[in-house]
Amino acid sequence: MTVTLRSLETAVPETVLIQSEARDVFATQPGLTRLGQRLVTTSFDQSGIDTRHAAVDELTTARRAENPVFFDAGSRQLLSPSTKVRNDFFAAKATPLFIEAAGKALAACDGIGPEDITHLITVSCTGFFNPGPDYKIVRALGLDPSVQRYHLGFMGCYAAFPALRAAKLFCDADPQAVVMVVSAELCTLHVRTSNDPDTIVGSSLFADGAAAAIITARDLEETGPAIRLDHFETILTPVGEESMAWNIGDEGFEMVLGTYVPHIIDEHIVGALEPLLAREPALAAKPYRDIEHWAIHPGGRSILDKVEAKLALTEEQLVPARETLRRYGNMSSATVMFVLKHILEQPPGAAEERICSMAFGPGLTVETGLFTKTVPAVTLQAQHTAAAAAV
């Protein structure tokens, strides 16, 4: 019996933020010091991001709201709505994203219908409401009202891993279980102007998006690439508690993303991987680059640079993470799911390819997973046939 991620789909809001335009807005906010302006320019320009998606459509300079709440396009000034206003906005705008991603994942999973879902796990750290997104998904998609529902809240960027791990545990316990995991984050609700370096870094990185997966051990026909969930591990680094945090303030949630985080990762990433790779001694004895795919949560470009250098990975192995960062920014817990989807959609080189995945969050917490991308023989044959025809 193997627990397999059978489908993985994503969803993003329609509004697209151009990074250079966002930089110019943040760099001209009232109250910024000269140092603050320089930090804004540097953080945005060196982020590795071209575009991000935002549920707050006011944030684009092309749209002028009659009664702006988050951004006044006329004066180009960022506003400071209360935490309640932001959270109400989350409840209104996150719900459609949760439902869209979940619906797409269900539609993409051959052999599974709404009536088959036995467990639903929702994930978010950017807002709260109840009845929550789990309830909304059950009603919108017509899931069984008795489906077991769980919500993982306020864990941060690594939260997809506890969700996937819980899904695996449910399926290990019951081979007929079918688990839906849905993560949605509206990080742009909480961006703000500031001279604080940590806040500036967060404003240059965070974005909105959602992802959903269907996971089961049922013996279903293999119709496309899938991901076998092999092992998970969790590590707390001995330092870093003050370097990454997520707190609730009067004017939104306040992200602490210290500039020292990449150095902490550089110093502790090898140790964080040891328990995971020890699950398979033959794999642990090989160089890291022998693992075909690396699904790294792109917390920022400097983090990816440290991972690539420390583990001696190739540029190609970091393409899924860097491309996700470039196109979508950091969507907190949903981001690593986008990276895994990128890997799923890459042309397969073999029937089985290993994936090492990791994400970082408050604590400093390092979550890791060892997976296997599986490809049906018919898919491989079709690819070989197409390649031969092209030659």
mmCIF file of C-alpha atoms in Angstrom:
data_model
loop_
_atom_site.group_PDB
_atom_site.id
_atom_site.type_symbol
_atom_site.label_atom_id
_atom_site.label_comp_id
_atom_site.label_asym_id
_atom_site.label_seq_id
_atom_site.Cartn_x
_atom_site.Cartn_y
_atom_site.Cartn_z
ATOM 1 C CA MET A 1 0.000 0.000 0.000
ATOM 2 C CA THR A 2 1.394 3.380 -1.025
ATOM 3 C CA VAL A 3 -0.053 6.776 -0.173
ATOM 4 C CA THR A 4 -0.100 8.900 -3.293
ATOM 5 C CA LEU A 5 -0.877 12.506 -4.152
ATOM 6 C CA ARG A 6 -3.104 11.925 -7.165
ATOM 7 C CA SER A 7 -3.876 15.480 -8.227
ATOM 8 C CA LEU A 8 -2.479 18.916 -7.457
ATOM 9 C CA GLU A 9 -4.029 22.167 -8.655
ATOM 10 C CA THR A 10 -3.535 25.868 -7.938
ATOM 11 C CA ALA A 11 -5.520 29.105 -8.049
ATOM 12 C CA VAL A 12 -4.551 32.781 -7.852
ATOM 13 C CA PRO A 13 -6.494 36.075 -7.744
ATOM 14 C CA GLU A 14 -6.860 37.954 -11.027
ATOM 15 C CA THR A 15 -5.021 41.100 -9.931
ATOM 16 C CA VAL A 16 -1.344 41.036 -10.925
ATOM 17 C CA LEU A 17 1.234 43.214 -9.203
ATOM 18 C CA ILE A 18 4.273 44.162 -11.270
ATOM 19 C CA GLN A 19 7.239 44.130 -8.907
ATOM 20 C CA SER A 20 8.870 47.274 -10.299
ATOM 21 C CA GLU A 21 5.592 49.212 -9.976
ATOM 22 C CA ALA A 22 5.062 47.978 -6.419
ATOM 23 C CA ARG A 23 8.606 49.016 -5.569
ATOM 24 C CA ASP A 24 7.985 52.561 -6.757
ATOM 25 C CA VAL A 25 4.831 52.794 -4.640
ATOM 26 C CA PHE A 26 6.489 51.539 -1.465
ATOM 27 C CA ALA A 27 9.594 53.689 -2.009
ATOM 28 C CA THR A 28 7.569 56.931 -2.092
ATOM 29 C CA GLN A 29 5.428 56.440 1.013
ATOM 30 C CA PRO A 30 5.266 59.298 3.556
ATOM 31 C CA GLY A 31 7.481 58.834 6.571
ATOM 32 C CA LEU A 32 10.151 56.734 4.880
ATOM 33 C CA THR A 33 13.693 57.750 5.738
ATOM 34 C CA ARG A 34 16.418 57.796 3.102
ATOM 35 C CA LEU A 35 17.668 54.525 4.498
ATOM 36 C CA GLY A 36 14.143 53.114 4.326
ATOM 37 C CA GLN A 37 13.858 54.158 0.680
ATOM 38 C CA ARG A 38 17.147 52.459 -0.139
ATOM 39 C CA LEU A 39 16.071 49.303 1.683
ATOM 40 C CA VAL A 40 12.792 49.233 -0.259
ATOM 41 C CA THR A 41 14.582 49.594 -3.595
ATOM 42 C CA THR A 42 17.158 46.943 -2.740
ATOM 43 C CA SER A 43 14.635 44.440 -1.313
ATOM 44 C CA PHE A 44 12.246 44.706 -4.253
ATOM 45 C CA ASP A 45 14.965 44.682 -6.925
ATOM 46 C CA GLN A 46 16.822 41.714 -5.467
ATOM 47 C CA SER A 47 13.744 39.635 -4.607
ATOM 48 C CA GLY A 48 13.854 37.430 -7.693
ATOM 49 C CA ILE A 49 10.189 38.319 -8.317
ATOM 50 C CA ASP A 50 8.700 39.738 -11.509
ATOM 51 C CA THR A 51 5.004 39.441 -10.688
ATOM 52 C CA ARG A 52 2.719 38.580 -7.787
ATOM 53 C CA HIS A 53 -1.023 38.068 -7.480
ATOM 54 C CA ALA A 54 -3.172 39.963 -4.983
ATOM 55 C CA ALA A 55 -6.743 39.623 -3.800
ATOM 56 C CA VAL A 56 -6.676 43.345 -3.001
ATOM 57 C CA ASP A 57 -7.306 44.792 -6.449
ATOM 58 C CA GLU A 58 -6.804 48.330 -5.074
ATOM 59 C CA LEU A 59 -3.071 47.645 -4.942
ATOM 60 C CA THR A 60 -2.678 48.181 -8.684
ATOM 61 C CA THR A 61 -2.019 51.785 -9.674
ATOM 62 C CA ALA A 62 -4.303 51.311 -12.708
ATOM 63 C CA ARG A 63 -7.441 51.034 -10.581
ATOM 64 C CA ARG A 64 -8.910 53.875 -8.528
ATOM 65 C CA ALA A 65 -11.432 52.885 -5.882
ATOM 66 C CA GLU A 66 -14.087 55.414 -4.869
ATOM 67 C CA ASN A 67 -13.603 54.633 -1.196
ATOM 68 C CA PRO A 68 -10.153 53.050 -0.946
ATOM 69 C CA VAL A 69 -9.366 50.856 2.054
ATOM 70 C CA PHE A 70 -5.884 49.517 1.381
ATOM 71 C CA PHE A 71 -4.399 51.861 -1.245
ATOM 72 C CA ASP A 72 -5.391 55.281 -2.553
ATOM 73 C CA ALA A 73 -4.296 55.274 -6.199
ATOM 74 C CA GLY A 74 -4.891 59.018 -6.477
ATOM 75 C CA SER A 75 -2.397 59.970 -3.775
ATOM 76 C CA ARG A 76 -0.417 56.698 -4.213
ATOM 77 C CA GLN A 77 -0.554 56.257 -0.455
ATOM 78 C CA LEU A 78 -0.834 52.931 1.354
ATOM 79 C CA LEU A 79 -3.597 53.008 3.973
ATOM 80 C CA SER A 80 -3.792 51.293 7.373
ATOM 81 C CA PRO A 81 -7.091 49.442 7.831
ATOM 82 C CA SER A 82 -7.720 47.711 11.147
ATOM 83 C CA THR A 83 -7.132 44.021 11.726
ATOM 84 C CA LYS A 84 -10.916 43.491 11.720
ATOM 85 C CA VAL A 85 -11.267 45.123 8.296
ATOM 86 C CA ARG A 86 -8.439 43.018 6.933
ATOM 87 C CA ASN A 87 -9.848 39.820 8.425
ATOM 88 C CA ASP A 88 -13.341 40.514 7.065
ATOM 89 C CA PHE A 89 -11.738 40.964 3.660
ATOM 90 C CA PHE A 90 -9.949 37.633 4.121
ATOM 91 C CA ALA A 91 -13.213 35.820 4.824
ATOM 92 C CA ALA A 92 -14.780 37.287 1.682
ATOM 93 C CA LYS A 93 -11.872 36.822 -0.705
ATOM 94 C CA ALA A 94 -10.156 33.670 0.563
ATOM 95 C CA THR A 95 -13.321 31.574 0.372
ATOM 96 C CA PRO A 96 -13.560 31.636 -3.460
ATOM 97 C CA LEU A 97 -9.856 30.734 -3.723
ATOM 98 C CA PHE A 98 -10.229 27.785 -1.347
ATOM 99 C CA ILE A 99 -13.219 26.539 -3.329
ATOM 100 C CA GLU A 100 -11.630 27.108 -6.750
ATOM 101 C CA ALA A 101 -8.430 25.220 -5.899
ATOM 102 C CA ALA A 102 -10.350 22.386 -4.227
ATOM 103 C CA GLY A 103 -12.763 22.060 -7.127
ATOM 104 C CA LYS A 104 -9.953 21.933 -9.678
ATOM 105 C CA ALA A 105 -8.087 19.251 -7.712
ATOM 106 C CA LEU A 106 -11.229 17.140 -7.424
ATOM 107 C CA ALA A 107 -12.018 17.481 -11.140
ATOM 108 C CA ALA A 108 -8.450 16.499 -12.042
ATOM 109 C CA CYS A 109 -8.469 13.314 -9.937
ATOM 110 C CA ASP A 110 -9.701 10.447 -12.112
ATOM 111 C CA GLY A 111 -11.788 7.900 -10.252
ATOM 112 C CA ILE A 112 -12.584 10.187 -7.314
ATOM 113 C CA GLY A 113 -15.794 12.163 -6.844
ATOM 114 C CA PRO A 114 -17.103 14.454 -4.096
ATOM 115 C CA GLU A 115 -18.728 11.499 -2.344
ATOM 116 C CA ASP A 116 -15.331 9.773 -1.993
ATOM 117 C CA ILE A 117 -13.653 12.468 0.133
ATOM 118 C CA THR A 118 -13.361 11.166 3.703
ATOM 119 C CA HIS A 119 -11.088 13.831 5.215
ATOM 120 C CA LEU A 120 -10.627 17.546 4.503
ATOM 121 C CA ILE A 121 -7.638 19.529 5.774
ATOM 122 C CA THR A 122 -7.552 23.283 5.217
ATOM 123 C CA VAL A 123 -4.528 25.488 5.819
ATOM 124 C CA SER A 124 -4.048 29.238 6.243
ATOM 125 C CA CYS A 125 -2.172 31.703 8.409
ATOM 126 C CA THR A 126 -3.487 34.986 6.992
ATOM 127 C CA GLY A 127 -7.000 35.108 8.422
ATOM 128 C CA PHE A 128 -9.655 33.414 10.567
ATOM 129 C CA PHE A 129 -13.408 32.878 10.360
ATOM 130 C CA ASN A 130 -15.885 30.229 11.441
ATOM 131 C CA PRO A 131 -17.755 28.431 9.927
ATOM 132 C CA GLY A 132 -14.441 28.338 8.117
ATOM 133 C CA PRO A 133 -13.048 27.380 4.722
ATOM 134 C CA ASP A 134 -13.479 23.681 5.480
ATOM 135 C CA TYR A 135 -17.234 24.210 5.904
ATOM 136 C CA LYS A 136 -17.423 26.395 2.778
ATOM 137 C CA ILE A 137 -15.678 23.733 0.664
ATOM 138 C CA VAL A 138 -18.002 20.969 1.869
ATOM 139 C CA ARG A 139 -21.078 23.020 0.970
ATOM 140 C CA ALA A 140 -19.773 24.361 -2.350
ATOM 141 C CA LEU A 141 -18.482 21.055 -3.735
ATOM 142 C CA GLY A 142 -21.183 18.799 -2.335
ATOM 143 C CA LEU A 143 -18.894 16.724 -0.135
ATOM 144 C CA ASP A 144 -20.434 14.283 2.317
ATOM 145 C CA PRO A 145 -21.626 16.310 5.358
ATOM 146 C CA SER A 146 -19.954 13.709 7.591
ATOM 147 C CA VAL A 147 -16.496 14.274 6.088
ATOM 148 C CA GLN A 148 -13.875 14.673 8.816
ATOM 149 C CA ARG A 149 -12.670 18.298 8.793
ATOM 150 C CA TYR A 150 -9.445 19.775 10.174
ATOM 151 C CA HIS A 151 -7.957 23.246 9.947
ATOM 152 C CA LEU A 152 -4.278 24.121 10.432
ATOM 153 C CA GLY A 153 -4.040 27.818 11.258
ATOM 154 C CA PHE A 154 -1.286 30.319 11.845
ATOM 155 C CA MET A 155 1.655 27.939 11.344
ATOM 156 C CA GLY A 156 3.272 29.948 8.568
ATOM 157 C CA CYS A 157 5.137 28.988 5.424
ATOM 158 C CA TYR A 158 5.792 25.363 6.371
ATOM 159 C CA ALA A 159 2.150 24.430 7.100
ATOM 160 C CA ALA A 160 1.606 22.423 3.901
ATOM 161 C CA PHE A 161 3.908 19.760 5.322
ATOM 162 C CA PRO A 162 1.919 19.016 8.504
ATOM 163 C CA ALA A 163 -1.173 18.894 6.292
ATOM 164 C CA LEU A 164 0.377 16.412 3.858
ATOM 165 C CA ARG A 165 1.819 14.393 6.733
ATOM 166 C CA ALA A 166 -1.605 14.199 8.404
ATOM 167 C CA ALA A 167 -3.112 13.104 5.086
ATOM 168 C CA LYS A 168 -0.572 10.299 4.853
ATOM 169 C CA LEU A 169 -1.322 9.204 8.427
ATOM 170 C CA PHE A 170 -5.058 9.081 7.698
ATOM 171 C CA CYS A 171 -4.430 6.954 4.611
ATOM 172 C CA ASP A 172 -1.976 4.690 6.427
ATOM 173 C CA ALA A 173 -4.658 4.068 9.054
ATOM 174 C CA ASP A 174 -7.441 3.534 6.525
ATOM 175 C CA PRO A 175 -6.451 2.382 2.994
ATOM 176 C CA GLN A 176 -9.836 3.525 1.666
ATOM 177 C CA ALA A 177 -9.455 7.105 2.946
ATOM 178 C CA VAL A 178 -9.372 9.954 0.430
ATOM 179 C CA VAL A 179 -7.971 13.185 1.827
ATOM 180 C CA MET A 180 -8.327 16.643 0.323
ATOM 181 C CA VAL A 181 -5.694 19.195 1.409
ATOM 182 C CA VAL A 182 -6.379 22.840 0.573
ATOM 183 C CA SER A 183 -4.161 25.815 1.400
ATOM 184 C CA ALA A 184 -5.036 29.455 0.671
ATOM 185 C CA GLU A 185 -3.160 32.569 1.772
ATOM 186 C CA LEU A 186 -3.894 36.278 1.300
ATOM 187 C CA CYS A 187 -0.558 37.658 2.479
ATOM 188 C CA THR A 188 -0.970 41.011 0.714
ATOM 189 C CA LEU A 189 -3.738 41.877 3.185
ATOM 190 C CA HIS A 190 -1.025 42.526 5.744
ATOM 191 C CA VAL A 191 1.636 44.437 3.808
ATOM 192 C CA ARG A 192 2.410 47.885 5.167
ATOM 193 C CA THR A 193 4.823 50.760 4.807
ATOM 194 C CA SER A 194 7.637 50.883 7.335
ATOM 195 C CA ASN A 195 11.288 51.736 7.895
ATOM 196 C CA ASP A 196 11.774 48.396 9.633
ATOM 197 C CA PRO A 197 13.993 46.108 7.492
ATOM 198 C CA ASP A 198 12.031 42.952 8.359
ATOM 199 C CA THR A 199 8.733 44.549 7.355
ATOM 200 C CA ILE A 200 10.225 45.876 4.128
ATOM 201 C CA VAL A 201 11.519 42.422 3.189
ATOM 202 C CA GLY A 202 8.068 40.937 3.795
ATOM 203 C CA SER A 203 6.398 43.616 1.681
ATOM 204 C CA SER A 204 8.747 42.822 -1.198
ATOM 205 C CA LEU A 205 8.006 39.077 -1.128
ATOM 206 C CA PHE A 206 4.494 38.177 -0.024
ATOM 207 C CA ALA A 207 1.642 37.358 -2.382
ATOM 208 C CA ASP A 208 -1.710 35.556 -2.574
ATOM 209 C CA GLY A 209 -2.560 32.111 -3.878
ATOM 210 C CA ALA A 210 -4.106 28.714 -3.171
ATOM 211 C CA ALA A 211 -3.328 25.072 -3.870
ATOM 212 C CA ALA A 212 -5.199 21.806 -3.349
ATOM 213 C CA ALA A 213 -4.308 18.128 -3.518
ATOM 214 C CA ILE A 214 -6.137 14.792 -3.407
ATOM 215 C CA ILE A 215 -4.272 12.067 -1.497
ATOM 216 C CA THR A 216 -5.214 8.404 -1.158
ATOM 217 C CA ALA A 217 -3.900 4.851 -0.939
ATOM 218 C CA ARG A 218 -6.762 3.470 -3.025
ATOM 219 C CA ASP A 219 -5.752 1.307 -5.974
ATOM 220 C CA LEU A 220 -6.740 3.643 -8.802
ATOM 221 C CA GLU A 221 -5.817 3.530 -12.459
ATOM 222 C CA GLU A 222 -2.676 5.597 -13.129
ATOM 223 C CA THR A 223 -3.603 8.137 -15.782
ATOM 224 C CA GLY A 224 -0.835 10.681 -15.251
ATOM 225 C CA PRO A 225 2.128 11.691 -13.079
ATOM 226 C CA ALA A 226 1.595 11.459 -9.334
ATOM 227 C CA ILE A 227 3.645 11.874 -6.162
ATOM 228 C CA ARG A 228 4.174 9.065 -3.666
ATOM 229 C CA LEU A 229 4.488 10.441 -0.132
ATOM 230 C CA ASP A 230 7.376 8.453 1.376
ATOM 231 C CA HIS A 231 8.699 10.175 4.519
ATOM 232 C CA PHE A 232 8.376 13.379 6.560
ATOM 233 C CA GLU A 233 10.548 14.913 9.279
ATOM 234 C CA THR A 234 10.456 18.072 11.418
ATOM 235 C CA ILE A 235 13.454 19.891 12.895
ATOM 236 C CA LEU A 236 13.748 22.983 15.086
ATOM 237 C CA THR A 237 17.038 24.807 14.585
ATOM 238 C CA PRO A 238 18.896 25.712 17.803
ATOM 239 C CA VAL A 239 18.716 29.411 16.899
ATOM 240 C CA GLY A 240 16.276 31.628 15.023
ATOM 241 C CA GLU A 241 13.271 31.978 17.298
ATOM 242 C CA GLU A 242 13.423 35.771 16.981
ATOM 243 C CA SER A 243 14.333 35.773 13.275
ATOM 244 C CA MET A 244 11.016 34.540 11.887
ATOM 245 C CA ALA A 245 7.680 35.191 13.572
ATOM 246 C CA TRP A 246 4.034 36.030 12.781
ATOM 247 C CA ASN A 247 2.138 38.187 15.261
ATOM 248 C CA ILE A 248 -1.287 39.870 15.349
ATOM 249 C CA GLY A 249 -1.264 43.656 15.576
ATOM 250 C CA ASP A 250 -3.926 46.347 15.605
ATOM 251 C CA GLU A 251 -3.398 47.023 11.894
ATOM 252 C CA GLY A 252 -3.057 43.513 10.525
ATOM 253 C CA PHE A 253 -0.697 40.613 11.071
ATOM 254 C CA GLU A 254 2.938 41.539 11.558
ATOM 255 C CA MET A 255 5.532 39.384 9.854
ATOM 256 C CA VAL A 256 9.071 39.189 11.171
ATOM 257 C CA LEU A 257 11.391 37.916 8.452
ATOM 258 C CA GLY A 258 14.896 38.694 9.636
ATOM 259 C CA THR A 259 17.751 39.181 7.235
ATOM 260 C CA TYR A 260 19.677 36.578 9.251
ATOM 261 C CA VAL A 261 17.330 33.748 8.200
ATOM 262 C CA PRO A 262 19.399 32.762 5.106
ATOM 263 C CA HIS A 263 22.488 32.461 7.339
ATOM 264 C CA ILE A 264 20.606 30.214 9.784
ATOM 265 C CA ILE A 265 19.505 28.009 6.904
ATOM 266 C CA ASP A 266 23.058 27.934 5.542
ATOM 267 C CA GLU A 267 24.366 26.743 8.896
ATOM 268 C CA HIS A 268 21.686 24.172 9.703
ATOM 269 C CA ILE A 269 20.232 22.818 6.453
ATOM 270 C CA VAL A 270 22.543 19.789 6.286
ATOM 271 C CA GLY A 271 21.633 18.792 9.838
ATOM 272 C CA ALA A 272 17.951 19.337 9.111
ATOM 273 C CA LEU A 273 18.108 16.913 6.177
ATOM 274 C CA GLU A 274 19.927 14.140 8.040
ATOM 275 C CA PRO A 275 16.867 12.609 9.819
ATOM 276 C CA LEU A 276 14.898 12.547 6.561
ATOM 277 C CA LEU A 277 17.593 10.943 4.431
ATOM 278 C CA ALA A 278 18.454 8.503 7.227
ATOM 279 C CA ARG A 279 15.109 6.852 6.418
ATOM 280 C CA GLU A 280 16.817 5.510 3.279
ATOM 281 C CA PRO A 281 20.522 4.850 4.007
ATOM 282 C CA ALA A 282 21.365 4.127 0.372
ATOM 283 C CA LEU A 283 20.053 7.547 -0.585
ATOM 284 C CA ALA A 284 21.770 9.258 2.340
ATOM 285 C CA ALA A 285 25.144 7.976 1.128
ATOM 286 C CA LYS A 286 24.799 9.766 -2.216
ATOM 287 C CA PRO A 287 25.485 13.433 -3.006
ATOM 288 C CA TYR A 288 22.439 15.650 -2.659
ATOM 289 C CA ARG A 289 22.431 16.398 -6.378
ATOM 290 C CA ASP A 290 21.674 12.717 -7.098
ATOM 291 C CA ILE A 291 18.119 13.356 -5.949
ATOM 292 C CA GLU A 292 16.442 14.424 -9.190
ATOM 293 C CA HIS A 293 14.089 17.132 -7.910
ATOM 294 C CA TRP A 294 14.225 19.678 -5.096
ATOM 295 C CA ALA A 295 10.943 21.280 -4.096
ATOM 296 C CA ILE A 296 12.202 24.097 -1.881
ATOM 297 C CA HIS A 297 9.839 26.689 -0.451
ATOM 298 C CA PRO A 298 11.110 29.932 -2.038
ATOM 299 C CA GLY A 299 11.000 32.126 1.044
ATOM 300 C CA GLY A 300 13.213 34.537 -0.856
ATOM 301 C CA ARG A 301 15.977 34.516 -3.442
ATOM 302 C CA SER A 302 18.748 34.599 -0.839
ATOM 303 C CA ILE A 303 17.311 31.467 0.813
ATOM 304 C CA LEU A 304 17.360 29.598 -2.498
ATOM 305 C CA ASP A 305 20.903 30.801 -3.150
ATOM 306 C CA LYS A 306 22.025 29.387 0.211
ATOM 307 C CA VAL A 307 20.299 26.042 -0.389
ATOM 308 C CA GLU A 308 21.774 25.680 -3.865
ATOM 309 C CA ALA A 309 25.305 26.514 -2.718
ATOM 310 C CA LYS A 310 25.288 24.535 0.536
ATOM 311 C CA LEU A 311 23.920 21.348 -1.029
ATOM 312 C CA ALA A 312 25.912 21.742 -4.272
ATOM 313 C CA LEU A 313 22.751 21.503 -6.356
ATOM 314 C CA THR A 314 22.596 22.392 -10.031
ATOM 315 C CA GLU A 315 20.838 25.460 -11.361
ATOM 316 C CA GLU A 316 18.306 23.177 -13.058
ATOM 317 C CA GLN A 317 17.312 21.575 -9.754
ATOM 318 C CA LEU A 318 16.278 24.967 -8.360
ATOM 319 C CA VAL A 319 14.311 26.026 -11.459
ATOM 320 C CA PRO A 320 10.880 24.969 -10.055
ATOM 321 C CA ALA A 321 11.447 27.008 -6.876
ATOM 322 C CA ARG A 322 12.938 30.030 -8.634
ATOM 323 C CA GLU A 323 10.245 30.078 -11.314
ATOM 324 C CA THR A 324 7.522 29.894 -8.682
ATOM 325 C CA LEU A 325 9.130 32.806 -6.837
ATOM 326 C CA ARG A 326 9.567 34.808 -10.052
ATOM 327 C CA ARG A 327 5.983 34.390 -11.221
ATOM 328 C CA TYR A 328 4.042 34.249 -7.956
ATOM 329 C CA GLY A 329 6.186 35.492 -5.052
ATOM 330 C CA ASN A 330 5.973 33.959 -1.589
ATOM 331 C CA MET A 331 2.409 32.756 -0.925
ATOM 332 C CA SER A 332 3.300 31.324 2.490
ATOM 333 C CA SER A 333 1.983 27.775 3.006
ATOM 334 C CA ALA A 334 0.638 27.382 -0.542
ATOM 335 C CA THR A 335 3.959 28.108 -2.232
ATOM 336 C CA VAL A 336 5.667 24.729 -1.943
ATOM 337 C CA MET A 337 2.567 23.158 -3.509
ATOM 338 C CA PHE A 338 3.122 25.386 -6.559
ATOM 339 C CA VAL A 339 6.725 24.127 -6.695
ATOM 340 C CA LEU A 340 5.587 20.498 -6.514
ATOM 341 C CA LYS A 341 3.090 21.147 -9.314
ATOM 342 C CA HIS A 342 5.919 22.570 -11.451
ATOM 343 C CA ILE A 343 7.870 19.346 -10.875
ATOM 344 C CA LEU A 344 4.834 17.198 -11.697
ATOM 345 C CA GLU A 345 4.473 18.996 -15.028
ATOM 346 C CA GLN A 346 8.111 18.610 -16.069
ATOM 347 C CA PRO A 347 8.716 15.993 -18.802
ATOM 348 C CA PRO A 348 9.537 12.724 -17.026
ATOM 349 C CA GLY A 349 12.942 11.127 -17.400
ATOM 350 C CA ALA A 350 12.050 7.817 -15.780
ATOM 351 C CA ALA A 351 9.162 5.879 -14.292
ATOM 352 C CA GLU A 352 10.255 6.995 -10.817
ATOM 353 C CA GLU A 353 12.164 10.121 -9.792
ATOM 354 C CA ARG A 354 12.900 11.194 -6.235
ATOM 355 C CA ILE A 355 11.883 14.557 -4.791
ATOM 356 C CA CYS A 356 13.313 16.171 -1.669
ATOM 357 C CA SER A 357 11.138 18.982 -0.411
ATOM 358 C CA MET A 358 11.470 21.472 2.428
ATOM 359 C CA ALA A 359 9.984 24.631 3.867
ATOM 360 C CA PHE A 360 10.939 27.014 6.649
ATOM 361 C CA GLY A 361 8.820 28.877 9.176
ATOM 362 C CA PRO A 362 8.583 30.454 12.605
ATOM 363 C CA GLY A 363 10.696 28.828 15.236
ATOM 364 C CA LEU A 364 12.884 28.441 13.130
ATOM 365 C CA THR A 365 11.093 25.304 11.947
ATOM 366 C CA VAL A 366 12.367 23.201 9.054
ATOM 367 C CA GLU A 367 9.868 20.749 7.578
ATOM 368 C CA THR A 368 11.172 18.169 5.102
ATOM 369 C CA GLY A 369 9.620 15.511 2.909
ATOM 370 C CA LEU A 370 10.998 12.739 0.711
ATOM 371 C CA PHE A 371 8.713 11.865 -2.171
ATOM 372 C CA THR A 372 8.721 9.939 -5.449
ATOM 373 C CA LYS A 373 7.318 11.234 -8.718
ATOM 374 C CA THR A 374 5.719 8.288 -10.512
ATOM 375 C CA VAL A 375 4.866 8.194 -14.203
ATOM 376 C CA PRO A 376 2.634 5.561 -15.879
ATOM 377 C CA ALA A 377 4.299 3.420 -18.549
ATOM 378 C CA VAL A 378 1.842 4.670 -21.167
ATOM 379 C CA THR A 379 2.907 8.266 -20.493
ATOM 380 C CA LEU A 380 6.585 7.391 -20.846
ATOM 381 C CA GLN A 381 5.902 5.487 -24.055
ATOM 382 C CA ALA A 382 3.977 8.424 -25.500
ATOM 383 C CA GLN A 383 6.859 10.737 -24.674
ATOM 384 C CA HIS A 384 9.423 8.439 -26.302
ATOM 385 C CA THR A 385 7.231 8.128 -29.388
ATOM 386 C CA ALA A 386 6.859 11.904 -29.656
ATOM 387 C CA ALA A 387 10.610 12.403 -29.213
ATOM 388 C CA ALA A 388 11.370 9.848 -31.940
ATOM 389 C CA ALA A 389 8.890 11.476 -34.309
ATOM 390 C CA ALA A 390 10.481 14.884 -33.697
ATOM 391 C CA VAL A 391 13.908 13.523 -34.684
#
